[in-house]
Amino acid sequence: MASTSTSSIQNNIKCDVFLSFKGQDTPKTFVDNLYHALQQKGITTFKYDERIKKEHVIASDQQTTETRRNIMDYLIRFIEDSKFHIIVLSKNYVSSSWCLDELVKIMECHKTAKHIVYPIFYDVEPTEVRHQYGPVGEALATHVEDEQIKRWKDALNEAANLVGWELNALDSITHRLEMKFIQEIVQDISLKLSLINWKFDEKLVGMDTRTKNVDMYELMV
């Protein structure tokens, strides 16, 4: 999910944040404002939009199934290489198999690689996502024949149990409240990212010190 061209993204695949959302189900301004606020803070964010999806489809001469596989492989690389994931869980998020497949991979990275995941419950209650009832359950029911259903349900349950933010549609109408909400998210990620980078730099300094000690020992010998 990014605003730059596909080729430029592939040349710089490392991102700090991966945004997972259903474009038609959330106000475009909310996702765009969140994306731009992260970018302005120096937090590199991947946002897969419809324009890039069209580029993928146009560039592919293969059948739909293979095109989908290629796009998912493309998305998986960004998910694996991101430190943070923001999941905008909305009423119809689960109606999209694309979103659900992203979610499964994100939660896998959360468990195995300790990636940090932020769920945003957009106009839905965490309990609706956790237990899949109401509009969330109705949307999920459209996939009843899909063999992936159990993995999707497990991923939804895991995501709903994480600490996140709740935002309803009325809040998004009030621009001031929405921007305050976005700033809280950006500040939290910025702080955690600074700590991660600080620890990484500290490790590099330690490695450099050990290297110098070894070099000095070799000179003395």
PDB file of C-alpha atoms in Angstrom:
ATOM      1  CA  MET A   1       0.000   0.000   0.000  1.00  0.00           C
ATOM      2  CA  ALA A   2       2.265   2.925  -1.189  1.00  0.00           C
ATOM      3  CA  SER A   3       1.919   6.154  -3.128  1.00  0.00           C
ATOM      4  CA  THR A   4       5.130   5.876  -5.085  1.00  0.00           C
ATOM      5  CA  SER A   5       5.623   3.828  -8.247  1.00  0.00           C
ATOM      6  CA  THR A   6       5.990   0.073  -8.123  1.00  0.00           C
ATOM      7  CA  SER A   7       9.542   0.180  -9.457  1.00  0.00           C
ATOM      8  CA  SER A   8      10.704   2.705  -6.866  1.00  0.00           C
ATOM      9  CA  ILE A   9       9.154   0.627  -4.076  1.00  0.00           C
ATOM     10  CA  GLN A  10      10.929  -2.507  -5.218  1.00  0.00           C
ATOM     11  CA  ASN A  11      14.239  -0.636  -5.162  1.00  0.00           C
ATOM     12  CA  ASN A  12      13.666   0.334  -1.524  1.00  0.00           C
ATOM     13  CA  ILE A  13      11.692  -2.491   0.014  1.00  0.00           C
ATOM     14  CA  LYS A  14      12.475  -1.801   3.672  1.00  0.00           C
ATOM     15  CA  CYS A  15       9.609  -0.034   5.440  1.00  0.00           C
ATOM     16  CA  ASP A  16       8.942   0.825   9.068  1.00  0.00           C
ATOM     17  CA  VAL A  17       5.159   0.415   8.891  1.00  0.00           C
ATOM     18  CA  PHE A  18       2.795  -1.745   6.835  1.00  0.00           C
ATOM     19  CA  LEU A  19      -0.786  -0.456   6.553  1.00  0.00           C
ATOM     20  CA  SER A  20      -3.507  -3.094   6.135  1.00  0.00           C
ATOM     21  CA  PHE A  21      -6.996  -1.801   5.342  1.00  0.00           C
ATOM     22  CA  LYS A  22      -9.995  -2.182   3.035  1.00  0.00           C
ATOM     23  CA  GLY A  23      -9.984   0.947   0.921  1.00  0.00           C
ATOM     24  CA  GLN A  24     -13.695   0.981   0.128  1.00  0.00           C
ATOM     25  CA  ASP A  25     -14.672   0.535   3.767  1.00  0.00           C
ATOM     26  CA  THR A  26     -12.840   3.441   5.416  1.00  0.00           C
ATOM     27  CA  PRO A  27     -12.927   7.121   4.498  1.00  0.00           C
ATOM     28  CA  LYS A  28     -10.070   7.753   2.105  1.00  0.00           C
ATOM     29  CA  THR A  29      -9.107  10.852   4.077  1.00  0.00           C
ATOM     30  CA  PHE A  30      -8.523   8.851   7.274  1.00  0.00           C
ATOM     31  CA  VAL A  31      -6.086   6.377   5.733  1.00  0.00           C
ATOM     32  CA  ASP A  32      -4.406   9.113   3.680  1.00  0.00           C
ATOM     33  CA  ASN A  33      -4.046  11.386   6.719  1.00  0.00           C
ATOM     34  CA  LEU A  34      -2.585   8.541   8.760  1.00  0.00           C
ATOM     35  CA  TYR A  35      -0.180   7.642   5.965  1.00  0.00           C
ATOM     36  CA  HIS A  36       1.011  11.220   5.439  1.00  0.00           C
ATOM     37  CA  ALA A  37       1.369  11.865   9.185  1.00  0.00           C
ATOM     38  CA  LEU A  38       3.639   8.822   9.479  1.00  0.00           C
ATOM     39  CA  GLN A  39       5.673   9.857   6.440  1.00  0.00           C
ATOM     40  CA  GLN A  40       6.068  13.437   7.703  1.00  0.00           C
ATOM     41  CA  LYS A  41       7.445  12.054  10.965  1.00  0.00           C
ATOM     42  CA  GLY A  42      10.096  10.201   8.970  1.00  0.00           C
ATOM     43  CA  ILE A  43       8.372   6.838   9.416  1.00  0.00           C
ATOM     44  CA  THR A  44       8.523   4.981   6.097  1.00  0.00           C
ATOM     45  CA  THR A  45       5.081   3.512   5.452  1.00  0.00           C
ATOM     46  CA  PHE A  46       3.821   1.023   2.873  1.00  0.00           C
ATOM     47  CA  LYS A  47       0.248   1.607   1.663  1.00  0.00           C
ATOM     48  CA  TYR A  48      -0.892  -0.626  -1.183  1.00  0.00           C
ATOM     49  CA  ASP A  49      -3.433   1.416  -3.118  1.00  0.00           C
ATOM     50  CA  GLU A  50      -5.628   0.656  -6.107  1.00  0.00           C
ATOM     51  CA  ARG A  51      -3.264   2.377  -8.542  1.00  0.00           C
ATOM     52  CA  ILE A  52      -0.424   0.006  -7.718  1.00  0.00           C
ATOM     53  CA  LYS A  53      -2.813  -2.954  -7.854  1.00  0.00           C
ATOM     54  CA  LYS A  54      -3.786  -1.923 -11.386  1.00  0.00           C
ATOM     55  CA  GLU A  55      -0.093  -1.638 -12.325  1.00  0.00           C
ATOM     56  CA  HIS A  56       0.400  -5.214 -11.157  1.00  0.00           C
ATOM     57  CA  VAL A  57      -2.581  -6.515 -13.114  1.00  0.00           C
ATOM     58  CA  ILE A  58      -1.663  -4.613 -16.284  1.00  0.00           C
ATOM     59  CA  ALA A  59       1.956  -5.758 -16.051  1.00  0.00           C
ATOM     60  CA  SER A  60       0.915  -9.410 -15.789  1.00  0.00           C
ATOM     61  CA  ASP A  61      -0.018 -11.518 -18.813  1.00  0.00           C
ATOM     62  CA  GLN A  62      -0.822 -14.511 -16.600  1.00  0.00           C
ATOM     63  CA  GLN A  63      -4.156 -15.871 -15.430  1.00  0.00           C
ATOM     64  CA  THR A  64      -5.960 -14.231 -12.510  1.00  0.00           C
ATOM     65  CA  THR A  65      -4.856 -16.892 -10.001  1.00  0.00           C
ATOM     66  CA  GLU A  66      -1.201 -16.402 -10.828  1.00  0.00           C
ATOM     67  CA  THR A  67      -1.583 -12.622 -10.819  1.00  0.00           C
ATOM     68  CA  ARG A  68      -3.070 -12.833  -7.331  1.00  0.00           C
ATOM     69  CA  ARG A  69      -0.211 -15.060  -6.178  1.00  0.00           C
ATOM     70  CA  ASN A  70       2.344 -12.590  -7.532  1.00  0.00           C
ATOM     71  CA  ILE A  71       0.664  -9.690  -5.756  1.00  0.00           C
ATOM     72  CA  MET A  72       0.507 -11.614  -2.474  1.00  0.00           C
ATOM     73  CA  ASP A  73       4.197 -12.507  -2.765  1.00  0.00           C
ATOM     74  CA  TYR A  74       4.877  -8.811  -3.307  1.00  0.00           C
ATOM     75  CA  LEU A  75       2.861  -7.861  -0.209  1.00  0.00           C
ATOM     76  CA  ILE A  76       4.415 -10.587   1.927  1.00  0.00           C
ATOM     77  CA  ARG A  77       7.886  -9.151   1.315  1.00  0.00           C
ATOM     78  CA  PHE A  78       6.774  -5.815   2.733  1.00  0.00           C
ATOM     79  CA  ILE A  79       5.019  -7.439   5.682  1.00  0.00           C
ATOM     80  CA  GLU A  80       8.122  -9.436   6.575  1.00  0.00           C
ATOM     81  CA  ASP A  81      10.434  -6.430   6.226  1.00  0.00           C
ATOM     82  CA  SER A  82       8.294  -3.996   8.253  1.00  0.00           C
ATOM     83  CA  LYS A  83       8.783  -3.435  11.984  1.00  0.00           C
ATOM     84  CA  PHE A  84       5.222  -2.287  12.673  1.00  0.00           C
ATOM     85  CA  HIS A  85       1.810  -3.178  11.264  1.00  0.00           C
ATOM     86  CA  ILE A  86      -1.331  -1.051  11.480  1.00  0.00           C
ATOM     87  CA  ILE A  87      -4.511  -3.022  10.797  1.00  0.00           C
ATOM     88  CA  VAL A  88      -7.637  -0.937  10.198  1.00  0.00           C
ATOM     89  CA  LEU A  89     -10.297  -3.461  11.191  1.00  0.00           C
ATOM     90  CA  SER A  90     -13.564  -2.180   9.745  1.00  0.00           C
ATOM     91  CA  LYS A  91     -17.019  -3.663   9.162  1.00  0.00           C
ATOM     92  CA  ASN A  92     -16.181  -5.142   5.796  1.00  0.00           C
ATOM     93  CA  TYR A  93     -12.457  -5.756   6.288  1.00  0.00           C
ATOM     94  CA  VAL A  94     -13.175  -9.458   6.636  1.00  0.00           C
ATOM     95  CA  SER A  95     -15.178  -9.510   3.406  1.00  0.00           C
ATOM     96  CA  SER A  96     -11.864  -9.164   1.574  1.00  0.00           C
ATOM     97  CA  SER A  97      -9.795 -12.331   1.249  1.00  0.00           C
ATOM     98  CA  TRP A  98      -6.845 -10.057   0.389  1.00  0.00           C
ATOM     99  CA  CYS A  99      -7.091  -8.317   3.756  1.00  0.00           C
ATOM    100  CA  LEU A 100      -7.543 -11.589   5.613  1.00  0.00           C
ATOM    101  CA  ASP A 101      -4.505 -13.146   3.940  1.00  0.00           C
ATOM    102  CA  GLU A 102      -2.491 -10.063   4.900  1.00  0.00           C
ATOM    103  CA  LEU A 103      -3.763 -10.381   8.459  1.00  0.00           C
ATOM    104  CA  VAL A 104      -2.713 -14.035   8.724  1.00  0.00           C
ATOM    105  CA  LYS A 105       0.816 -13.161   7.601  1.00  0.00           C
ATOM    106  CA  ILE A 106       0.986 -10.138   9.907  1.00  0.00           C
ATOM    107  CA  MET A 107      -0.024 -12.171  12.953  1.00  0.00           C
ATOM    108  CA  GLU A 108       2.470 -14.859  11.956  1.00  0.00           C
ATOM    109  CA  CYS A 109       5.237 -12.230  11.946  1.00  0.00           C
ATOM    110  CA  HIS A 110       3.956 -10.927  15.280  1.00  0.00           C
ATOM    111  CA  LYS A 111       4.364 -14.365  16.837  1.00  0.00           C
ATOM    112  CA  THR A 112       7.571 -15.545  15.181  1.00  0.00           C
ATOM    113  CA  ALA A 113       9.514 -12.322  14.560  1.00  0.00           C
ATOM    114  CA  LYS A 114       8.065 -10.146  17.350  1.00  0.00           C
ATOM    115  CA  HIS A 115       6.698  -7.541  14.932  1.00  0.00           C
ATOM    116  CA  ILE A 116       4.587  -4.879  16.651  1.00  0.00           C
ATOM    117  CA  VAL A 117       0.924  -4.867  15.599  1.00  0.00           C
ATOM    118  CA  TYR A 118      -1.546  -2.027  16.145  1.00  0.00           C
ATOM    119  CA  PRO A 119      -5.206  -2.852  15.509  1.00  0.00           C
ATOM    120  CA  ILE A 120      -7.511   0.092  14.843  1.00  0.00           C
ATOM    121  CA  PHE A 121     -11.140  -0.866  15.407  1.00  0.00           C
ATOM    122  CA  TYR A 122     -12.839   1.419  12.914  1.00  0.00           C
ATOM    123  CA  ASP A 123     -16.571   1.600  13.631  1.00  0.00           C
ATOM    124  CA  VAL A 124     -16.518  -1.922  15.120  1.00  0.00           C
ATOM    125  CA  GLU A 125     -16.130  -3.230  18.655  1.00  0.00           C
ATOM    126  CA  PRO A 126     -13.116  -5.409  19.546  1.00  0.00           C
ATOM    127  CA  THR A 127     -15.549  -8.089  20.752  1.00  0.00           C
ATOM    128  CA  GLU A 128     -17.216  -8.153  17.314  1.00  0.00           C
ATOM    129  CA  VAL A 129     -13.854  -8.926  15.748  1.00  0.00           C
ATOM    130  CA  ARG A 130     -12.820 -11.359  18.481  1.00  0.00           C
ATOM    131  CA  HIS A 131     -15.995 -13.444  18.325  1.00  0.00           C
ATOM    132  CA  GLN A 132     -16.945 -12.634  14.719  1.00  0.00           C
ATOM    133  CA  TYR A 133     -20.560 -11.599  15.217  1.00  0.00           C
ATOM    134  CA  GLY A 134     -22.680  -8.693  13.923  1.00  0.00           C
ATOM    135  CA  PRO A 135     -21.513  -7.047  10.665  1.00  0.00           C
ATOM    136  CA  VAL A 136     -18.088  -8.681  11.054  1.00  0.00           C
ATOM    137  CA  GLY A 137     -19.640 -12.137  11.333  1.00  0.00           C
ATOM    138  CA  GLU A 138     -21.928 -11.479   8.376  1.00  0.00           C
ATOM    139  CA  ALA A 139     -18.989 -10.433   6.205  1.00  0.00           C
ATOM    140  CA  LEU A 140     -16.970 -13.460   7.283  1.00  0.00           C
ATOM    141  CA  ALA A 141     -19.885 -15.755   6.436  1.00  0.00           C
ATOM    142  CA  THR A 142     -19.416 -14.929   2.753  1.00  0.00           C
ATOM    143  CA  HIS A 143     -16.239 -17.053   2.871  1.00  0.00           C
ATOM    144  CA  VAL A 144     -17.987 -20.095   4.356  1.00  0.00           C
ATOM    145  CA  GLU A 145     -16.717 -22.390   1.610  1.00  0.00           C
ATOM    146  CA  ASP A 146     -13.130 -21.198   1.809  1.00  0.00           C
ATOM    147  CA  GLU A 147     -10.595 -23.649   3.260  1.00  0.00           C
ATOM    148  CA  GLN A 148      -8.712 -20.736   4.837  1.00  0.00           C
ATOM    149  CA  ILE A 149     -11.615 -19.836   7.140  1.00  0.00           C
ATOM    150  CA  LYS A 150     -10.088 -21.276  10.345  1.00  0.00           C
ATOM    151  CA  ARG A 151      -6.778 -19.465   9.843  1.00  0.00           C
ATOM    152  CA  TRP A 152      -8.650 -16.220   9.224  1.00  0.00           C
ATOM    153  CA  LYS A 153     -10.792 -16.637  12.344  1.00  0.00           C
ATOM    154  CA  ASP A 154      -7.732 -17.385  14.475  1.00  0.00           C
ATOM    155  CA  ALA A 155      -5.917 -14.321  13.105  1.00  0.00           C
ATOM    156  CA  LEU A 156      -8.941 -12.089  13.783  1.00  0.00           C
ATOM    157  CA  ASN A 157      -9.179 -13.395  17.333  1.00  0.00           C
ATOM    158  CA  GLU A 158      -5.470 -12.791  17.954  1.00  0.00           C
ATOM    159  CA  ALA A 159      -5.601  -9.267  16.517  1.00  0.00           C
ATOM    160  CA  ALA A 160      -8.665  -8.373  18.597  1.00  0.00           C
ATOM    161  CA  ASN A 161      -6.838  -9.388  21.774  1.00  0.00           C
ATOM    162  CA  LEU A 162      -4.056  -6.872  21.161  1.00  0.00           C
ATOM    163  CA  VAL A 163      -4.067  -3.380  22.630  1.00  0.00           C
ATOM    164  CA  GLY A 164      -5.246  -0.945  19.979  1.00  0.00           C
ATOM    165  CA  TRP A 165      -7.421   2.070  19.268  1.00  0.00           C
ATOM    166  CA  GLU A 166     -11.142   2.446  18.709  1.00  0.00           C
ATOM    167  CA  LEU A 167     -12.512   5.020  16.281  1.00  0.00           C
ATOM    168  CA  ASN A 168     -16.096   5.400  15.094  1.00  0.00           C
ATOM    169  CA  ALA A 169     -17.367   7.028  11.934  1.00  0.00           C
ATOM    170  CA  LEU A 170     -18.663  10.052  13.841  1.00  0.00           C
ATOM    171  CA  ASP A 171     -15.151  10.747  15.136  1.00  0.00           C
ATOM    172  CA  SER A 172     -13.768  10.692  11.611  1.00  0.00           C
ATOM    173  CA  ILE A 173     -16.310  13.301  10.555  1.00  0.00           C
ATOM    174  CA  THR A 174     -14.824  15.664  13.127  1.00  0.00           C
ATOM    175  CA  HIS A 175     -11.432  16.407  11.619  1.00  0.00           C
ATOM    176  CA  ARG A 176      -9.931  17.650  14.879  1.00  0.00           C
ATOM    177  CA  LEU A 177     -10.721  14.417  16.735  1.00  0.00           C
ATOM    178  CA  GLU A 178      -9.428  12.306  13.860  1.00  0.00           C
ATOM    179  CA  MET A 179      -6.121  14.184  13.712  1.00  0.00           C
ATOM    180  CA  LYS A 180      -5.678  13.873  17.484  1.00  0.00           C
ATOM    181  CA  PHE A 181      -6.286  10.142  17.146  1.00  0.00           C
ATOM    182  CA  ILE A 182      -3.731   9.897  14.322  1.00  0.00           C
ATOM    183  CA  GLN A 183      -1.134  11.890  16.270  1.00  0.00           C
ATOM    184  CA  GLU A 184      -1.415   9.465  19.198  1.00  0.00           C
ATOM    185  CA  ILE A 185      -0.656   6.556  16.881  1.00  0.00           C
ATOM    186  CA  VAL A 186       2.235   8.351  15.173  1.00  0.00           C
ATOM    187  CA  GLN A 187       3.805   9.424  18.475  1.00  0.00           C
ATOM    188  CA  ASP A 188       3.563   5.921  19.906  1.00  0.00           C
ATOM    189  CA  ILE A 189       5.201   4.350  16.849  1.00  0.00           C
ATOM    190  CA  SER A 190       7.839   7.098  16.688  1.00  0.00           C
ATOM    191  CA  LEU A 191       8.825   6.471  20.312  1.00  0.00           C
ATOM    192  CA  LYS A 192       9.045   2.704  19.889  1.00  0.00           C
ATOM    193  CA  LEU A 193      10.950   3.080  16.622  1.00  0.00           C
ATOM    194  CA  SER A 194      13.468   5.378  18.323  1.00  0.00           C
ATOM    195  CA  LEU A 195      14.012   2.781  21.052  1.00  0.00           C
ATOM    196  CA  ILE A 196      14.489   0.019  18.477  1.00  0.00           C
ATOM    197  CA  ASN A 197      17.007   2.104  16.525  1.00  0.00           C
ATOM    198  CA  TRP A 198      18.805   3.091  19.740  1.00  0.00           C
ATOM    199  CA  LYS A 199      19.179  -0.548  20.789  1.00  0.00           C
ATOM    200  CA  PHE A 200      20.400  -1.441  17.300  1.00  0.00           C
ATOM    201  CA  ASP A 201      22.992   1.360  17.366  1.00  0.00           C
ATOM    202  CA  GLU A 202      24.073   0.257  20.845  1.00  0.00           C
ATOM    203  CA  LYS A 203      24.676  -3.270  19.553  1.00  0.00           C
ATOM    204  CA  LEU A 204      26.748  -1.899  16.673  1.00  0.00           C
ATOM    205  CA  VAL A 205      28.861   0.127  19.103  1.00  0.00           C
ATOM    206  CA  GLY A 206      29.393  -2.993  21.206  1.00  0.00           C
ATOM    207  CA  MET A 207      30.425  -4.983  18.153  1.00  0.00           C
ATOM    208  CA  ASP A 208      32.808  -2.210  17.090  1.00  0.00           C
ATOM    209  CA  THR A 209      34.371  -2.134  20.567  1.00  0.00           C
ATOM    210  CA  ARG A 210      34.908  -5.899  20.565  1.00  0.00           C
ATOM    211  CA  THR A 211      36.460  -5.682  17.096  1.00  0.00           C
ATOM    212  CA  LYS A 212      38.894  -3.003  18.265  1.00  0.00           C
ATOM    213  CA  ASN A 213      39.830  -5.106  21.298  1.00  0.00           C
ATOM    214  CA  VAL A 214      40.571  -8.084  19.054  1.00  0.00           C
ATOM    215  CA  ASP A 215      42.676  -5.909  16.736  1.00  0.00           C
ATOM    216  CA  MET A 216      44.645  -4.530  19.689  1.00  0.00           C
ATOM    217  CA  TYR A 217      45.229  -8.044  21.014  1.00  0.00           C
ATOM    218  CA  GLU A 218      46.526  -9.165  17.630  1.00  0.00           C
ATOM    219  CA  LEU A 219      48.929  -6.217  17.534  1.00  0.00           C
ATOM    220  CA  MET A 220      50.231  -7.032  21.007  1.00  0.00           C
ATOM    221  CA  VAL A 221      50.786 -10.658  20.030  1.00  0.00           C
TER     222      VAL A 221
END
